[in-house]
Amino acid sequence: MLPSNANVHVDVPGRDGSLFVSSSVRDRFIEVEFFFIGDMRNRRLKARELAAWLYSRKRERLVFDDEPDKFYLAEVSQEINLEDSFSTSEFTVVFRCEPFAYGEEQEETFVDDVATVENEGTIEAFPRFITTFTNAANEWKVSLGNKFVRVLRSFEVGDVLEVDCSTGKININGTNNISYLDWQNSEFFALLPGENELVIEPSEVSETTIKYNPRWL
């Protein structure tokens, strides 16, 4: 139900208890048992097909039918051994997943440079902003409370800016260029669970869309 954390506890001589250092959440391990039936030859053929289906060089979506609207990013974490009986074959797969379950990508458009986003997840989610400039401007800034991301550049009509708060990537007209970020003051923020009100500045110079995947523990 809850993955383990990577918190650090430091014992200091002469001090009661330990010093607590908060850290991130560890990967989640999900164990799934499989079995299939048939004669031995067909089961061997099916085992080859299943091995090919499970093999991947990257993490893939793992979806369970009791929560079809959510998915984990998973990989097979160890070797798989097949156990045969008279009419069935069984095996267990341990999936190593990112700690959180994800929902499908959500998308909203700013209206009059303001957007109220309802994050339905139980943990923060990192947004991505896609902006098309309809007027010339010397900067672009998106704020959530007292946190903001600001890009300083002479934008022209038709320029497209993409800001990804998950990766810290700044794309302008398809080219990655972090040098335009006001890095001394900007912070790649996350959407908190519940309602989030975002504001674009300067006003009336661009059209912006926000995209994000809600996340659950």
mmCIF file of C-alpha atoms in Angstrom:
data_model
loop_
_atom_site.group_PDB
_atom_site.id
_atom_site.type_symbol
_atom_site.label_atom_id
_atom_site.label_comp_id
_atom_site.label_asym_id
_atom_site.label_seq_id
_atom_site.Cartn_x
_atom_site.Cartn_y
_atom_site.Cartn_z
ATOM 1 C CA MET A 1 0.000 0.000 0.000
ATOM 2 C CA LEU A 2 2.904 2.349 0.724
ATOM 3 C CA PRO A 3 6.478 2.056 -0.611
ATOM 4 C CA SER A 4 9.391 2.358 1.797
ATOM 5 C CA ASN A 5 11.262 5.621 2.211
ATOM 6 C CA ALA A 6 14.964 6.433 2.003
ATOM 7 C CA ASN A 7 15.095 8.529 5.171
ATOM 8 C CA VAL A 8 18.429 8.698 6.991
ATOM 9 C CA HIS A 9 18.850 8.470 10.767
ATOM 10 C CA VAL A 10 22.183 9.540 12.228
ATOM 11 C CA ASP A 11 23.177 8.458 15.729
ATOM 12 C CA VAL A 12 25.254 11.103 17.516
ATOM 13 C CA PRO A 13 27.333 10.069 20.566
ATOM 14 C CA GLY A 14 25.987 11.673 23.728
ATOM 15 C CA ARG A 15 22.671 12.618 22.127
ATOM 16 C CA ASP A 16 19.383 10.914 22.892
ATOM 17 C CA GLY A 17 17.695 9.520 19.824
ATOM 18 C CA SER A 18 18.877 10.169 16.281
ATOM 19 C CA LEU A 19 19.029 13.022 13.802
ATOM 20 C CA PHE A 20 16.385 12.638 11.144
ATOM 21 C CA VAL A 21 17.108 13.508 7.506
ATOM 22 C CA SER A 22 14.062 13.306 5.247
ATOM 23 C CA SER A 23 14.629 11.817 1.812
ATOM 24 C CA SER A 24 12.718 10.426 -1.139
ATOM 25 C CA VAL A 25 10.448 7.408 -1.531
ATOM 26 C CA ARG A 26 12.000 4.179 -2.767
ATOM 27 C CA ASP A 27 10.836 2.143 -5.739
ATOM 28 C CA ARG A 28 7.737 0.009 -5.266
ATOM 29 C CA PHE A 29 7.911 -3.785 -5.802
ATOM 30 C CA ILE A 30 4.753 -5.542 -7.006
ATOM 31 C CA GLU A 31 4.648 -9.331 -7.163
ATOM 32 C CA VAL A 32 2.228 -10.999 -9.582
ATOM 33 C CA GLU A 33 1.548 -14.712 -9.954
ATOM 34 C CA PHE A 34 0.635 -16.168 -13.362
ATOM 35 C CA PHE A 35 -0.522 -19.589 -14.521
ATOM 36 C CA PHE A 36 -1.751 -21.076 -17.782
ATOM 37 C CA ILE A 37 -3.011 -24.472 -18.921
ATOM 38 C CA GLY A 38 -2.610 -26.745 -21.934
ATOM 39 C CA ASP A 39 -0.463 -29.616 -23.144
ATOM 40 C CA MET A 40 3.277 -29.376 -22.631
ATOM 41 C CA ARG A 41 4.146 -28.340 -26.183
ATOM 42 C CA ASN A 42 1.603 -25.513 -26.279
ATOM 43 C CA ARG A 43 2.657 -24.343 -22.829
ATOM 44 C CA ARG A 44 6.280 -24.130 -23.987
ATOM 45 C CA LEU A 45 5.250 -22.056 -26.979
ATOM 46 C CA LYS A 46 3.128 -19.838 -24.725
ATOM 47 C CA ALA A 47 6.041 -19.424 -22.285
ATOM 48 C CA ARG A 48 8.217 -18.107 -25.138
ATOM 49 C CA GLU A 49 5.493 -15.623 -26.105
ATOM 50 C CA LEU A 50 5.107 -14.465 -22.506
ATOM 51 C CA ALA A 51 8.862 -14.012 -22.108
ATOM 52 C CA ALA A 52 8.939 -11.816 -25.220
ATOM 53 C CA TRP A 53 5.929 -9.848 -23.928
ATOM 54 C CA LEU A 54 7.579 -9.227 -20.551
ATOM 55 C CA TYR A 55 10.989 -8.295 -21.940
ATOM 56 C CA SER A 56 11.737 -4.582 -22.424
ATOM 57 C CA ARG A 57 14.749 -2.279 -22.286
ATOM 58 C CA LYS A 58 12.741 0.428 -20.519
ATOM 59 C CA ARG A 59 9.991 0.766 -17.974
ATOM 60 C CA GLU A 60 6.531 0.097 -19.369
ATOM 61 C CA ARG A 61 2.989 0.773 -18.187
ATOM 62 C CA LEU A 62 1.659 -1.754 -15.686
ATOM 63 C CA VAL A 63 -2.147 -1.615 -15.330
ATOM 64 C CA PHE A 64 -4.436 -3.666 -13.078
ATOM 65 C CA ASP A 65 -8.112 -4.193 -13.859
ATOM 66 C CA ASP A 66 -9.252 -3.004 -10.406
ATOM 67 C CA GLU A 67 -7.821 0.462 -11.212
ATOM 68 C CA PRO A 68 -7.868 0.793 -15.001
ATOM 69 C CA ASP A 69 -7.529 4.589 -14.808
ATOM 70 C CA LYS A 70 -4.088 4.369 -13.179
ATOM 71 C CA PHE A 71 -0.765 2.858 -14.207
ATOM 72 C CA TYR A 72 2.698 2.165 -12.802
ATOM 73 C CA LEU A 73 5.949 2.560 -14.721
ATOM 74 C CA ALA A 74 7.457 -0.879 -14.246
ATOM 75 C CA GLU A 75 10.238 -3.252 -15.241
ATOM 76 C CA VAL A 76 10.797 -6.947 -14.543
ATOM 77 C CA SER A 77 13.294 -6.895 -11.691
ATOM 78 C CA GLN A 78 14.677 -10.432 -11.656
ATOM 79 C CA GLU A 79 14.787 -13.730 -13.525
ATOM 80 C CA ILE A 80 11.566 -15.699 -13.966
ATOM 81 C CA ASN A 81 11.398 -19.422 -13.250
ATOM 82 C CA LEU A 82 8.684 -21.595 -14.752
ATOM 83 C CA GLU A 83 7.156 -24.407 -12.677
ATOM 84 C CA ASP A 84 5.365 -27.141 -14.625
ATOM 85 C CA SER A 85 2.796 -29.626 -13.392
ATOM 86 C CA PHE A 86 0.733 -32.183 -15.338
ATOM 87 C CA SER A 87 -1.545 -29.632 -17.017
ATOM 88 C CA THR A 88 -0.489 -26.175 -15.847
ATOM 89 C CA SER A 89 2.546 -23.924 -15.774
ATOM 90 C CA GLU A 90 3.071 -21.259 -13.128
ATOM 91 C CA PHE A 91 5.520 -18.409 -12.628
ATOM 92 C CA THR A 92 5.890 -15.277 -10.508
ATOM 93 C CA VAL A 93 6.999 -11.879 -11.772
ATOM 94 C CA VAL A 94 8.351 -9.181 -9.479
ATOM 95 C CA PHE A 95 7.853 -5.756 -11.061
ATOM 96 C CA ARG A 96 10.053 -2.898 -9.915
ATOM 97 C CA CYS A 97 8.033 0.297 -10.297
ATOM 98 C CA GLU A 98 8.394 3.979 -9.715
ATOM 99 C CA PRO A 99 6.907 4.750 -6.280
ATOM 100 C CA PHE A 100 3.736 6.415 -7.539
ATOM 101 C CA ALA A 101 0.757 5.402 -9.630
ATOM 102 C CA TYR A 102 0.034 7.771 -12.513
ATOM 103 C CA GLY A 103 -3.170 8.928 -14.131
ATOM 104 C CA GLU A 104 -3.625 9.831 -17.777
ATOM 105 C CA GLU A 105 -2.320 13.210 -18.864
ATOM 106 C CA GLN A 106 -4.605 16.112 -18.009
ATOM 107 C CA GLU A 107 -4.751 19.288 -20.085
ATOM 108 C CA GLU A 108 -6.226 22.718 -19.393
ATOM 109 C CA THR A 109 -6.010 26.077 -21.154
ATOM 110 C CA PHE A 110 -5.429 29.382 -19.410
ATOM 111 C CA VAL A 111 -8.323 31.834 -19.750
ATOM 112 C CA ASP A 112 -7.359 35.507 -19.460
ATOM 113 C CA ASP A 113 -3.928 34.287 -18.287
ATOM 114 C CA VAL A 114 -5.390 32.459 -15.268
ATOM 115 C CA ALA A 115 -6.003 28.736 -14.725
ATOM 116 C CA THR A 116 -7.441 26.903 -11.723
ATOM 117 C CA VAL A 117 -6.197 23.313 -11.788
ATOM 118 C CA GLU A 118 -7.748 20.619 -9.606
ATOM 119 C CA ASN A 119 -5.061 17.998 -8.968
ATOM 120 C CA GLU A 120 -7.012 14.850 -8.099
ATOM 121 C CA GLY A 121 -3.919 12.907 -7.042
ATOM 122 C CA THR A 122 -2.795 12.364 -3.461
ATOM 123 C CA ILE A 123 0.695 13.743 -4.061
ATOM 124 C CA GLU A 124 2.172 16.658 -5.971
ATOM 125 C CA ALA A 125 2.371 16.523 -9.774
ATOM 126 C CA PHE A 126 4.833 18.325 -12.019
ATOM 127 C CA PRO A 127 3.282 20.448 -14.787
ATOM 128 C CA ARG A 128 4.389 21.185 -18.325
ATOM 129 C CA PHE A 129 3.487 24.505 -19.965
ATOM 130 C CA ILE A 130 3.171 25.107 -23.716
ATOM 131 C CA THR A 131 2.887 28.766 -24.693
ATOM 132 C CA THR A 132 2.379 30.387 -28.094
ATOM 133 C CA PHE A 133 3.057 34.118 -28.231
ATOM 134 C CA THR A 134 0.391 36.273 -29.832
ATOM 135 C CA ASN A 135 2.261 39.527 -29.124
ATOM 136 C CA ALA A 136 5.879 40.490 -28.649
ATOM 137 C CA ALA A 137 7.195 40.283 -25.056
ATOM 138 C CA ASN A 138 10.499 40.505 -23.187
ATOM 139 C CA GLU A 139 9.673 37.778 -20.667
ATOM 140 C CA TRP A 140 7.245 35.048 -19.679
ATOM 141 C CA LYS A 141 6.373 34.093 -16.120
ATOM 142 C CA VAL A 142 4.025 31.541 -14.573
ATOM 143 C CA SER A 143 3.283 31.728 -10.838
ATOM 144 C CA LEU A 144 1.766 29.417 -8.247
ATOM 145 C CA GLY A 145 1.491 31.370 -5.007
ATOM 146 C CA ASN A 146 4.946 32.747 -4.221
ATOM 147 C CA LYS A 147 6.708 30.257 -6.507
ATOM 148 C CA PHE A 148 7.313 30.995 -10.162
ATOM 149 C CA VAL A 149 9.227 30.114 -13.315
ATOM 150 C CA ARG A 150 10.445 33.086 -15.363
ATOM 151 C CA VAL A 151 11.993 33.063 -18.832
ATOM 152 C CA LEU A 152 13.797 36.199 -20.048
ATOM 153 C CA ARG A 153 13.936 36.558 -23.830
ATOM 154 C CA SER A 154 12.709 38.816 -26.605
ATOM 155 C CA PHE A 155 9.758 36.762 -27.795
ATOM 156 C CA GLU A 156 8.143 37.423 -31.159
ATOM 157 C CA VAL A 157 4.677 36.609 -32.445
ATOM 158 C CA GLY A 158 4.474 32.894 -33.220
ATOM 159 C CA ASP A 159 7.284 31.812 -30.880
ATOM 160 C CA VAL A 160 6.508 28.625 -28.943
ATOM 161 C CA LEU A 161 7.855 28.168 -25.418
ATOM 162 C CA GLU A 162 7.723 24.886 -23.498
ATOM 163 C CA VAL A 163 8.600 24.702 -19.795
ATOM 164 C CA ASP A 164 8.786 21.282 -18.143
ATOM 165 C CA CYS A 165 8.840 21.470 -14.329
ATOM 166 C CA SER A 166 9.615 17.753 -14.070
ATOM 167 C CA THR A 167 12.869 17.821 -16.033
ATOM 168 C CA GLY A 168 13.767 21.528 -15.809
ATOM 169 C CA LYS A 169 13.795 21.732 -19.595
ATOM 170 C CA ILE A 170 13.207 25.040 -21.408
ATOM 171 C CA ASN A 171 12.364 24.608 -25.100
ATOM 172 C CA ILE A 172 11.972 27.579 -27.448
ATOM 173 C CA ASN A 173 10.748 26.789 -30.952
ATOM 174 C CA GLY A 174 11.788 23.168 -30.458
ATOM 175 C CA THR A 175 15.326 23.922 -29.227
ATOM 176 C CA ASN A 176 16.408 23.306 -25.654
ATOM 177 C CA ASN A 177 17.945 26.473 -24.171
ATOM 178 C CA ILE A 178 18.137 26.736 -20.386
ATOM 179 C CA SER A 179 20.204 29.951 -20.593
ATOM 180 C CA TYR A 180 17.035 32.064 -20.858
ATOM 181 C CA LEU A 181 15.782 30.878 -17.458
ATOM 182 C CA ASP A 182 15.891 33.404 -14.608
ATOM 183 C CA TRP A 183 17.630 30.723 -12.571
ATOM 184 C CA GLN A 184 18.439 32.948 -9.581
ATOM 185 C CA ASN A 185 14.756 33.463 -8.777
ATOM 186 C CA SER A 186 12.848 30.702 -10.565
ATOM 187 C CA GLU A 187 11.736 27.421 -9.000
ATOM 188 C CA PHE A 188 10.353 24.464 -10.928
ATOM 189 C CA PHE A 189 7.289 23.995 -8.753
ATOM 190 C CA ALA A 190 4.757 21.191 -8.495
ATOM 191 C CA LEU A 191 0.958 21.190 -8.345
ATOM 192 C CA LEU A 192 -0.263 20.335 -4.852
ATOM 193 C CA PRO A 193 -3.171 17.934 -4.297
ATOM 194 C CA GLY A 194 -6.406 19.875 -4.604
ATOM 195 C CA GLU A 195 -6.926 23.300 -6.135
ATOM 196 C CA ASN A 196 -4.034 25.256 -7.671
ATOM 197 C CA GLU A 197 -4.400 28.763 -9.115
ATOM 198 C CA LEU A 198 -1.797 29.735 -11.695
ATOM 199 C CA VAL A 199 -1.179 33.134 -13.277
ATOM 200 C CA ILE A 200 0.718 34.088 -16.456
ATOM 201 C CA GLU A 201 2.572 37.413 -16.779
ATOM 202 C CA PRO A 202 2.722 39.685 -18.692
ATOM 203 C CA SER A 203 -0.950 39.479 -19.546
ATOM 204 C CA GLU A 204 -2.456 39.335 -23.030
ATOM 205 C CA VAL A 205 0.743 38.386 -24.859
ATOM 206 C CA SER A 206 0.384 34.600 -25.112
ATOM 207 C CA GLU A 207 -1.864 31.550 -25.088
ATOM 208 C CA THR A 208 -0.810 28.870 -22.626
ATOM 209 C CA THR A 209 -1.801 25.252 -22.008
ATOM 210 C CA ILE A 210 -0.844 23.232 -18.938
ATOM 211 C CA LYS A 211 -0.395 19.456 -19.034
ATOM 212 C CA TYR A 212 0.301 17.098 -16.137
ATOM 213 C CA ASN A 213 -0.160 13.534 -14.918
ATOM 214 C CA PRO A 214 -1.786 13.221 -11.476
ATOM 215 C CA ARG A 215 0.017 10.871 -9.109
ATOM 216 C CA TRP A 216 -1.049 8.658 -6.212
ATOM 217 C CA LEU A 217 0.855 6.956 -3.417
#
